[in-house]
PDB file of C-alpha atoms in Angstrom:
ATOM      1  CA  MET A   1      -4.373  -5.140 -11.365  1.00 94.00           C
ATOM      2  CA  ILE A   2      -5.054  -2.373  -8.880  1.00 97.00           C
ATOM      3  CA  LEU A   3      -3.756  -3.649  -5.538  1.00 98.00           C
ATOM      4  CA  SER A   4      -4.178  -1.991  -2.145  1.00 98.00           C
ATOM      5  CA  VAL A   5      -1.527  -2.835   0.439  1.00 97.00           C
ATOM      6  CA  ALA A   6      -3.159  -2.503   3.835  1.00 95.00           C
ATOM      7  CA  SER A   7      -2.734  -2.971   7.568  1.00 91.00           C
ATOM      8  CA  GLN A   8      -4.821  -1.659  10.447  1.00 82.00           C
ATOM      9  CA  LYS A   9      -1.660  -1.309  12.536  1.00 79.00           C
ATOM     10  CA  GLY A  10       1.458   0.734  11.906  1.00 79.00           C
ATOM     11  CA  GLY A  11       4.952  -0.720  11.849  1.00 80.00           C
ATOM     12  CA  THR A  12       4.070  -3.920  10.009  1.00 85.00           C
ATOM     13  CA  GLY A  13       6.116  -3.304   6.857  1.00 88.00           C
ATOM     14  CA  LYS A  14       3.168  -2.047   4.809  1.00 93.00           C
ATOM     15  CA  THR A  15       5.021   0.828   3.150  1.00 94.00           C
ATOM     16  CA  THR A  16       8.129  -1.300   2.600  1.00 95.00           C
ATOM     17  CA  THR A  17       5.923  -3.876   0.883  1.00 96.00           C
ATOM     18  CA  SER A  18       4.234  -1.213  -1.267  1.00 97.00           C
ATOM     19  CA  VAL A  19       7.543   0.288  -2.389  1.00 97.00           C
ATOM     20  CA  SER A  20       9.166  -3.100  -2.957  1.00 97.00           C
ATOM     21  CA  LEU A  21       6.270  -4.451  -5.034  1.00 98.00           C
ATOM     22  CA  ALA A  22       6.082  -1.289  -7.132  1.00 98.00           C
ATOM     23  CA  ALA A  23       9.832  -0.990  -7.690  1.00 97.00           C
ATOM     24  CA  GLY A  24      10.248  -4.710  -8.296  1.00 97.00           C
ATOM     25  CA  LEU A  25       7.518  -4.758 -10.938  1.00 98.00           C
ATOM     26  CA  ALA A  26       9.007  -1.693 -12.640  1.00 97.00           C
ATOM     27  CA  ARG A  27      12.416  -3.362 -12.713  1.00 96.00           C
ATOM     28  CA  LYS A  28      10.763  -6.295 -14.499  1.00 95.00           C
ATOM     29  CA  GLY A  29       9.665  -3.970 -17.280  1.00 96.00           C
ATOM     30  CA  LYS A  30       6.149  -3.131 -16.089  1.00 97.00           C
ATOM     31  CA  ARG A  31       4.725   0.387 -16.154  1.00 98.00           C
ATOM     32  CA  VAL A  32       3.720   0.929 -12.527  1.00 98.00           C
ATOM     33  CA  LEU A  33       1.888   3.647 -10.620  1.00 98.00           C
ATOM     34  CA  LEU A  34       2.186   3.827  -6.837  1.00 98.00           C
ATOM     35  CA  ILE A  35      -0.481   5.907  -5.097  1.00 98.00           C
ATOM     36  CA  ASP A  36       0.553   6.977  -1.603  1.00 98.00           C
ATOM     37  CA  THR A  37      -2.579   7.531   0.506  1.00 96.00           C
ATOM     38  CA  ASP A  38      -0.779   7.525   3.856  1.00 94.00           C
ATOM     39  CA  SER A  39      -0.388  11.053   5.281  1.00 92.00           C
ATOM     40  CA  GLN A  40       3.005  10.057   6.699  1.00 93.00           C
ATOM     41  CA  ALA A  41       4.123   9.981   3.025  1.00 95.00           C
ATOM     42  CA  ASN A  42       6.903   7.464   3.645  1.00 95.00           C
ATOM     43  CA  SER A  43       6.606   5.877   0.195  1.00 96.00           C
ATOM     44  CA  SER A  44       6.821   9.334  -1.340  1.00 97.00           C
ATOM     45  CA  LYS A  45       9.900  10.251   0.699  1.00 96.00           C
ATOM     46  CA  VAL A  46      11.727   7.096  -0.396  1.00 95.00           C
ATOM     47  CA  LEU A  47      10.952   7.407  -4.100  1.00 96.00           C
ATOM     48  CA  LEU A  48      11.069  11.179  -4.633  1.00 95.00           C
ATOM     49  CA  PRO A  49      14.465  12.737  -3.817  1.00 90.00           C
ATOM     50  CA  ASN A  50      12.925  16.199  -4.112  1.00 92.00           C
ATOM     51  CA  TYR A  51       9.875  15.390  -1.981  1.00 94.00           C
ATOM     52  CA  GLN A  52      10.483  18.232   0.489  1.00 92.00           C
ATOM     53  CA  LYS A  53      10.067  20.750  -2.356  1.00 94.00           C
ATOM     54  CA  ILE A  54       6.662  19.400  -3.407  1.00 95.00           C
ATOM     55  CA  ASP A  55       3.697  21.419  -2.145  1.00 93.00           C
ATOM     56  CA  SER A  56       0.259  20.044  -1.296  1.00 93.00           C
ATOM     57  CA  GLU A  57      -1.188  20.993  -4.693  1.00 94.00           C
ATOM     58  CA  GLN A  58       1.185  18.499  -6.318  1.00 96.00           C
ATOM     59  CA  THR A  59       0.054  15.608  -4.103  1.00 97.00           C
ATOM     60  CA  LEU A  60      -2.971  13.414  -3.493  1.00 97.00           C
ATOM     61  CA  TYR A  61      -4.323  16.186  -1.280  1.00 95.00           C
ATOM     62  CA  ALA A  62      -5.391  18.065  -4.429  1.00 94.00           C
ATOM     63  CA  THR A  63      -7.445  15.062  -5.583  1.00 95.00           C
ATOM     64  CA  MET A  64      -8.987  14.133  -2.250  1.00 93.00           C
ATOM     65  CA  LEU A  65      -9.814  17.603  -0.951  1.00 89.00           C
ATOM     66  CA  GLU A  66     -10.033  19.715  -4.101  1.00 89.00           C
ATOM     67  CA  ARG A  67     -11.239  17.072  -6.593  1.00 90.00           C
ATOM     68  CA  LYS A  68      -8.408  17.715  -9.037  1.00 95.00           C
ATOM     69  CA  PRO A  69      -6.682  15.170 -11.350  1.00 96.00           C
ATOM     70  CA  LEU A  70      -4.146  12.794  -9.832  1.00 97.00           C
ATOM     71  CA  PRO A  71      -0.724  14.522  -9.784  1.00 97.00           C
ATOM     72  CA  VAL A  72       1.660  11.912 -11.198  1.00 98.00           C
ATOM     73  CA  HIS A  73       5.416  12.272 -10.684  1.00 97.00           C
ATOM     74  CA  ASP A  74       8.244  10.222 -12.168  1.00 96.00           C
ATOM     75  CA  THR A  75      10.467   8.517  -9.608  1.00 96.00           C
ATOM     76  CA  SER A  76      14.120   7.560  -9.572  1.00 89.00           C
ATOM     77  CA  VAL A  77      13.097   4.044 -10.668  1.00 95.00           C
ATOM     78  CA  PRO A  78      12.601   3.734 -14.465  1.00 95.00           C
ATOM     79  CA  GLY A  79       9.022   2.749 -15.255  1.00 97.00           C
ATOM     80  CA  LEU A  80       7.691   3.699 -11.819  1.00 98.00           C
ATOM     81  CA  ALA A  81       5.545   6.787 -11.238  1.00 98.00           C
ATOM     82  CA  ILE A  82       3.983   7.950  -7.985  1.00 98.00           C
ATOM     83  CA  VAL A  83       1.117  10.072  -6.728  1.00 98.00           C
ATOM     84  CA  PRO A  84       2.685  11.400  -3.520  1.00 98.00           C
ATOM     85  CA  ALA A  85       0.951  11.935  -0.199  1.00 96.00           C
ATOM     86  CA  HIS A  86       1.028  14.995   2.053  1.00 95.00           C
ATOM     87  CA  ILE A  87       0.692  15.535   5.800  1.00 94.00           C
ATOM     88  CA  LEU A  88      -2.496  17.556   5.179  1.00 92.00           C
ATOM     89  CA  LEU A  89      -4.198  14.300   4.161  1.00 91.00           C
ATOM     90  CA  SER A  90      -4.525  13.692   7.892  1.00 89.00           C
ATOM     91  CA  ASN A  91      -7.426  16.161   7.751  1.00 87.00           C
ATOM     92  CA  THR A  92      -9.305  14.127   5.156  1.00 87.00           C
ATOM     93  CA  ASP A  93     -11.853  12.558   7.503  1.00 82.00           C
ATOM     94  CA  ILE A  94     -12.730  15.913   9.055  1.00 83.00           C
ATOM     95  CA  GLU A  95     -12.938  17.638   5.672  1.00 80.00           C
ATOM     96  CA  LEU A  96     -15.112  14.926   4.118  1.00 81.00           C
ATOM     97  CA  THR A  97     -17.490  14.459   7.050  1.00 75.00           C
ATOM     98  CA  SER A  98     -20.175  16.584   5.429  1.00 73.00           C
ATOM     99  CA  ALA A  99     -19.344  15.768   1.797  1.00 73.00           C
ATOM    100  CA  ILE A 100     -22.080  14.005  -0.151  1.00 68.00           C
ATOM    101  CA  ASP A 101     -20.597  13.823  -3.653  1.00 77.00           C
ATOM    102  CA  HIS A 102     -19.054  10.345  -3.892  1.00 80.00           C
ATOM    103  CA  ARG A 103     -16.427  10.948  -1.222  1.00 88.00           C
ATOM    104  CA  GLU A 104     -15.568   7.212  -1.369  1.00 91.00           C
ATOM    105  CA  ALA A 105     -14.610   7.344  -5.058  1.00 92.00           C
ATOM    106  CA  ARG A 106     -12.487  10.440  -5.566  1.00 93.00           C
ATOM    107  CA  VAL A 107      -9.360   8.409  -6.284  1.00 96.00           C
ATOM    108  CA  LYS A 108     -11.230   5.930  -8.472  1.00 96.00           C
ATOM    109  CA  ARG A 109     -12.826   8.654 -10.599  1.00 96.00           C
ATOM    110  CA  GLU A 110      -9.467  10.245 -11.423  1.00 97.00           C
ATOM    111  CA  LEU A 111      -7.572   6.966 -11.777  1.00 98.00           C
ATOM    112  CA  GLU A 112     -10.069   5.810 -14.413  1.00 97.00           C
ATOM    113  CA  LYS A 113      -8.790   8.632 -16.639  1.00 97.00           C
ATOM    114  CA  ILE A 114      -5.152   7.488 -16.595  1.00 97.00           C
ATOM    115  CA  LYS A 115      -5.022   3.827 -15.575  1.00 96.00           C
ATOM    116  CA  ASP A 116      -4.551   2.623 -19.168  1.00 96.00           C
ATOM    117  CA  GLN A 117      -1.095   4.217 -19.059  1.00 97.00           C
ATOM    118  CA  PHE A 118       0.020   1.598 -16.518  1.00 98.00           C
ATOM    119  CA  ASP A 119       0.276  -2.182 -16.279  1.00 97.00           C
ATOM    120  CA  GLU A 120      -0.093  -2.297 -12.496  1.00 98.00           C
ATOM    121  CA  VAL A 121      -1.248   0.106  -9.783  1.00 98.00           C
ATOM    122  CA  ILE A 122      -0.180  -0.245  -6.144  1.00 98.00           C
ATOM    123  CA  ILE A 123      -1.914   1.762  -3.407  1.00 98.00           C
ATOM    124  CA  ASP A 124      -0.136   2.275  -0.083  1.00 97.00           C
ATOM    125  CA  CYS A 125      -2.956   2.640   2.464  1.00 95.00           C
ATOM    126  CA  PRO A 126      -2.831   4.437   5.826  1.00 92.00           C
ATOM    127  CA  PRO A 127      -2.746   2.209   8.938  1.00 88.00           C
ATOM    128  CA  ALA A 128      -6.350   2.996   9.867  1.00 82.00           C
ATOM    129  CA  LEU A 129      -9.850   2.779   8.481  1.00 83.00           C
ATOM    130  CA  SER A 130     -10.518   6.220   7.032  1.00 87.00           C
ATOM    131  CA  TRP A 131     -11.939   7.818   3.899  1.00 90.00           C
ATOM    132  CA  LEU A 132      -8.473   7.413   2.402  1.00 93.00           C
ATOM    133  CA  THR A 133      -8.571   3.653   3.004  1.00 94.00           C
ATOM    134  CA  ILE A 134     -12.151   3.464   1.742  1.00 93.00           C
ATOM    135  CA  ASN A 135     -11.085   5.321  -1.407  1.00 95.00           C
ATOM    136  CA  ALA A 136      -8.234   2.863  -1.903  1.00 96.00           C
ATOM    137  CA  PHE A 137     -10.481  -0.195  -1.440  1.00 97.00           C
ATOM    138  CA  THR A 138     -13.215   1.279  -3.647  1.00 97.00           C
ATOM    139  CA  THR A 139     -10.620   1.752  -6.388  1.00 97.00           C
ATOM    140  CA  SER A 140      -8.931  -1.641  -6.065  1.00 98.00           C
ATOM    141  CA  ASP A 141      -9.365  -5.076  -7.546  1.00 97.00           C
ATOM    142  CA  LYS A 142      -7.649  -6.745  -4.584  1.00 97.00           C
ATOM    143  CA  VAL A 143      -6.312  -6.048  -1.088  1.00 97.00           C
ATOM    144  CA  LEU A 144      -3.032  -7.451   0.198  1.00 97.00           C
ATOM    145  CA  VAL A 145      -3.056  -7.552   4.005  1.00 96.00           C
ATOM    146  CA  VAL A 146       0.338  -7.135   5.673  1.00 95.00           C
ATOM    147  CA  VAL A 147       0.786  -8.878   9.042  1.00 91.00           C
ATOM    148  CA  SER A 148       3.838  -8.821  11.300  1.00 87.00           C
ATOM    149  CA  PRO A 149       4.481 -10.910  14.456  1.00 82.00           C
ATOM    150  CA  GLY A 150       2.552 -10.099  17.614  1.00 84.00           C
ATOM    151  CA  TYR A 151      -0.813 -10.427  19.349  1.00 72.00           C
ATOM    152  CA  PHE A 152      -2.104  -6.960  18.451  1.00 76.00           C
ATOM    153  CA  GLU A 153      -0.930  -7.341  14.865  1.00 79.00           C
ATOM    154  CA  LEU A 154      -2.892 -10.570  14.496  1.00 82.00           C
ATOM    155  CA  ASP A 155      -5.921  -9.104  16.234  1.00 79.00           C
ATOM    156  CA  SER A 156      -5.995  -6.163  13.813  1.00 82.00           C
ATOM    157  CA  THR A 157      -6.657  -8.509  10.879  1.00 85.00           C
ATOM    158  CA  VAL A 158     -10.181  -9.128  12.165  1.00 85.00           C
ATOM    159  CA  GLN A 159     -11.127  -5.456  11.952  1.00 85.00           C
ATOM    160  CA  LEU A 160      -9.474  -5.102   8.563  1.00 89.00           C
ATOM    161  CA  GLY A 161     -11.488  -8.056   7.294  1.00 89.00           C
ATOM    162  CA  LYS A 162     -14.669  -6.290   8.422  1.00 90.00           C
ATOM    163  CA  SER A 163     -13.547  -3.130   6.629  1.00 91.00           C
ATOM    164  CA  ILE A 164     -13.018  -5.034   3.386  1.00 93.00           C
ATOM    165  CA  GLN A 165     -16.470  -6.580   3.690  1.00 93.00           C
ATOM    166  CA  ASN A 166     -18.065  -3.185   4.371  1.00 93.00           C
ATOM    167  CA  VAL A 167     -16.522  -1.758   1.215  1.00 95.00           C
ATOM    168  CA  ARG A 168     -17.776  -4.787  -0.718  1.00 95.00           C
ATOM    169  CA  ASP A 169     -21.280  -4.249   0.636  1.00 95.00           C
ATOM    170  CA  TYR A 170     -21.500  -0.523  -0.062  1.00 93.00           C
ATOM    171  CA  PHE A 171     -18.973   0.572  -2.691  1.00 95.00           C
ATOM    172  CA  ASN A 172     -17.090  -2.191  -4.521  1.00 96.00           C
ATOM    173  CA  PRO A 173     -18.769  -5.613  -4.734  1.00 96.00           C
ATOM    174  CA  HIS A 174     -15.917  -6.973  -6.877  1.00 96.00           C
ATOM    175  CA  LEU A 175     -13.185  -6.339  -4.276  1.00 97.00           C
ATOM    176  CA  GLN A 176     -11.159  -9.477  -3.570  1.00 96.00           C
ATOM    177  CA  LEU A 177      -8.621 -10.504  -0.950  1.00 96.00           C
ATOM    178  CA  ALA A 178      -5.201 -11.050  -2.535  1.00 96.00           C
ATOM    179  CA  GLY A 179      -4.065 -12.732   0.663  1.00 95.00           C
ATOM    180  CA  PHE A 180      -2.145 -12.197   3.884  1.00 95.00           C
ATOM    181  CA  VAL A 181       1.620 -11.712   3.695  1.00 96.00           C
ATOM    182  CA  PHE A 182       3.659 -12.290   6.843  1.00 95.00           C
ATOM    183  CA  THR A 183       6.449  -9.735   7.257  1.00 94.00           C
ATOM    184  CA  MET A 184       9.318  -8.926   9.630  1.00 88.00           C
ATOM    185  CA  SER A 185       9.793 -12.626  10.350  1.00 91.00           C
ATOM    186  CA  GLU A 186      12.561 -13.564  12.789  1.00 88.00           C
ATOM    187  CA  PRO A 187      13.843 -16.874  14.219  1.00 87.00           C
ATOM    188  CA  THR A 188      11.926 -16.348  17.482  1.00 92.00           C
ATOM    189  CA  ILE A 189       9.100 -18.141  19.265  1.00 91.00           C
ATOM    190  CA  ASN A 190       6.883 -15.061  18.912  1.00 90.00           C
ATOM    191  CA  SER A 191       7.395 -14.960  15.144  1.00 91.00           C
ATOM    192  CA  ALA A 192       6.903 -18.699  14.637  1.00 93.00           C
ATOM    193  CA  THR A 193       3.790 -18.753  16.823  1.00 93.00           C
ATOM    194  CA  SER A 194       2.286 -15.725  15.089  1.00 91.00           C
ATOM    195  CA  LEU A 195       2.772 -17.278  11.648  1.00 91.00           C
ATOM    196  CA  LYS A 196       1.290 -20.567  12.842  1.00 93.00           C
ATOM    197  CA  ILE A 197      -1.812 -18.825  14.226  1.00 91.00           C
ATOM    198  CA  LEU A 198      -2.197 -16.777  11.023  1.00 91.00           C
ATOM    199  CA  ARG A 199      -2.065 -19.918   8.870  1.00 92.00           C
ATOM    200  CA  GLN A 200      -4.463 -21.796  11.155  1.00 92.00           C
ATOM    201  CA  THR A 201      -6.921 -18.893  11.132  1.00 91.00           C
ATOM    202  CA  TYR A 202      -6.884 -18.009   7.438  1.00 91.00           C
ATOM    203  CA  THR A 203      -5.517 -21.249   5.934  1.00 88.00           C
ATOM    204  CA  ASP A 204      -5.669 -20.887   2.140  1.00 90.00           C
ATOM    205  CA  ASP A 205      -5.482 -17.071   2.212  1.00 95.00           C
ATOM    206  CA  VAL A 206      -1.971 -16.852   3.692  1.00 95.00           C
ATOM    207  CA  LEU A 207       0.628 -16.432   0.972  1.00 96.00           C
ATOM    208  CA  THR A 208       3.551 -18.840   0.805  1.00 95.00           C
ATOM    209  CA  THR A 209       6.161 -16.092   0.731  1.00 96.00           C
ATOM    210  CA  VAL A 210       7.395 -14.882   4.127  1.00 95.00           C
ATOM    211  CA  ILE A 211       9.290 -11.595   4.328  1.00 95.00           C
ATOM    212  CA  PRO A 212      12.225 -11.642   6.792  1.00 94.00           C
ATOM    213  CA  LYS A 213      13.207  -8.795   9.049  1.00 91.00           C
ATOM    214  CA  ASN A 214      16.346  -7.363   7.483  1.00 85.00           C
ATOM    215  CA  VAL A 215      18.466  -4.318   8.282  1.00 90.00           C
ATOM    216  CA  ASP A 216      19.047  -3.774   4.556  1.00 92.00           C
ATOM    217  CA  ILE A 217      15.486  -2.443   4.217  1.00 91.00           C
ATOM    218  CA  ARG A 218      16.076   0.386   6.709  1.00 90.00           C
ATOM    219  CA  GLU A 219      19.414   1.207   5.132  1.00 94.00           C
ATOM    220  CA  ALA A 220      17.863   1.269   1.656  1.00 94.00           C
ATOM    221  CA  HIS A 221      15.122   3.657   2.767  1.00 91.00           C
ATOM    222  CA  PHE A 222      17.666   5.895   4.497  1.00 92.00           C
ATOM    223  CA  LYS A 223      19.474   6.203   1.154  1.00 93.00           C
ATOM    224  CA  GLN A 224      16.124   6.774  -0.636  1.00 93.00           C
ATOM    225  CA  GLN A 225      16.482   3.538  -2.571  1.00 93.00           C
ATOM    226  CA  ASP A 226      14.300   0.491  -3.019  1.00 94.00           C
ATOM    227  CA  ILE A 227      15.720  -2.819  -1.819  1.00 95.00           C
ATOM    228  CA  PHE A 228      16.405  -4.057  -5.366  1.00 96.00           C
ATOM    229  CA  GLU A 229      18.662  -1.085  -6.048  1.00 94.00           C
ATOM    230  CA  TYR A 230      20.332  -1.086  -2.651  1.00 95.00           C
ATOM    231  CA  ASN A 231      21.085  -4.810  -2.336  1.00 95.00           C
ATOM    232  CA  PRO A 232      19.428  -7.143  -4.850  1.00 94.00           C
ATOM    233  CA  ALA A 233      21.147 -10.124  -3.233  1.00 94.00           C
ATOM    234  CA  SER A 234      19.699  -9.477   0.239  1.00 94.00           C
ATOM    235  CA  LYS A 235      17.202 -11.812   1.887  1.00 94.00           C
ATOM    236  CA  SER A 236      14.523  -9.130   1.696  1.00 95.00           C
ATOM    237  CA  ALA A 237      15.053  -8.538  -2.026  1.00 96.00           C
ATOM    238  CA  ARG A 238      14.856 -12.264  -2.759  1.00 97.00           C
ATOM    239  CA  ALA A 239      11.706 -12.574  -0.647  1.00 97.00           C
ATOM    240  CA  TYR A 240       9.974  -9.635  -2.320  1.00 97.00           C
ATOM    241  CA  GLY A 241      10.972 -11.070  -5.681  1.00 97.00           C
ATOM    242  CA  LYS A 242       9.158 -14.283  -4.753  1.00 97.00           C
ATOM    243  CA  LEU A 243       6.146 -12.307  -3.522  1.00 97.00           C
ATOM    244  CA  ILE A 244       5.919 -10.509  -6.865  1.00 97.00           C
ATOM    245  CA  GLU A 245       5.957 -13.844  -8.666  1.00 96.00           C
ATOM    246  CA  GLU A 246       3.254 -15.160  -6.339  1.00 96.00           C
ATOM    247  CA  LEU A 247       0.953 -12.163  -6.828  1.00 96.00           C
ATOM    248  CA  PHE A 248       1.550 -11.092 -10.419  1.00 94.00           C
ATOM    249  CA  ASP A 249       1.891 -12.693 -13.824  1.00 78.00           C
ATOM    250  CA  VAL A 250       5.554 -11.787 -14.388  1.00 79.00           C
TER     251      VAL A 250
END
């Protein structure tokens, strides 16, 4: 499965979810490719200890802007490879404004050449609708929408739903919704109310697994580790383990 992990708003746990799904699947023996399409490159910085030494030609920038093959790097997690992002990806929309040669499918075209090397592909999307997000959705089988507590976070799901439908209409009619996963859950009224509204609004599309807010995630990222390496007994690790079981046949 090629799965995009998406959110129209930053700070929802999208990158944490991408890294945790990819690393968790790899630790279960799957061959996994994580494609980082977010110009902030947070997934890349967590999984590549030498990220600061990687130039733009060794990142997704080369594929998106120069139409070169996907640059795949091994990570510190056995079985997990990554196509890293670069800050210059923030220029993608400007650079592709006048492009007419399948600008929505540059990732898909290159992934087709190597996808048989992997069991699963996870795409970490930027927190905005852009040509990077459109490329991710055009490439994917399914989209996992990450939602955290709050009014604006819930409101952003409406726009993201429209974006998914637009990609279905124009570029990828087979794109499916994997579901909504509620993240950064806390024992507060705001969190409980947000989850209730999400389940009332989307009913069958909200996944059972709820990801708690946990300091172990931040500490793991600071040490450039995934949560399963840093603290496999933590609440977050157990929750992401359940999410993997809910989404994948493992």
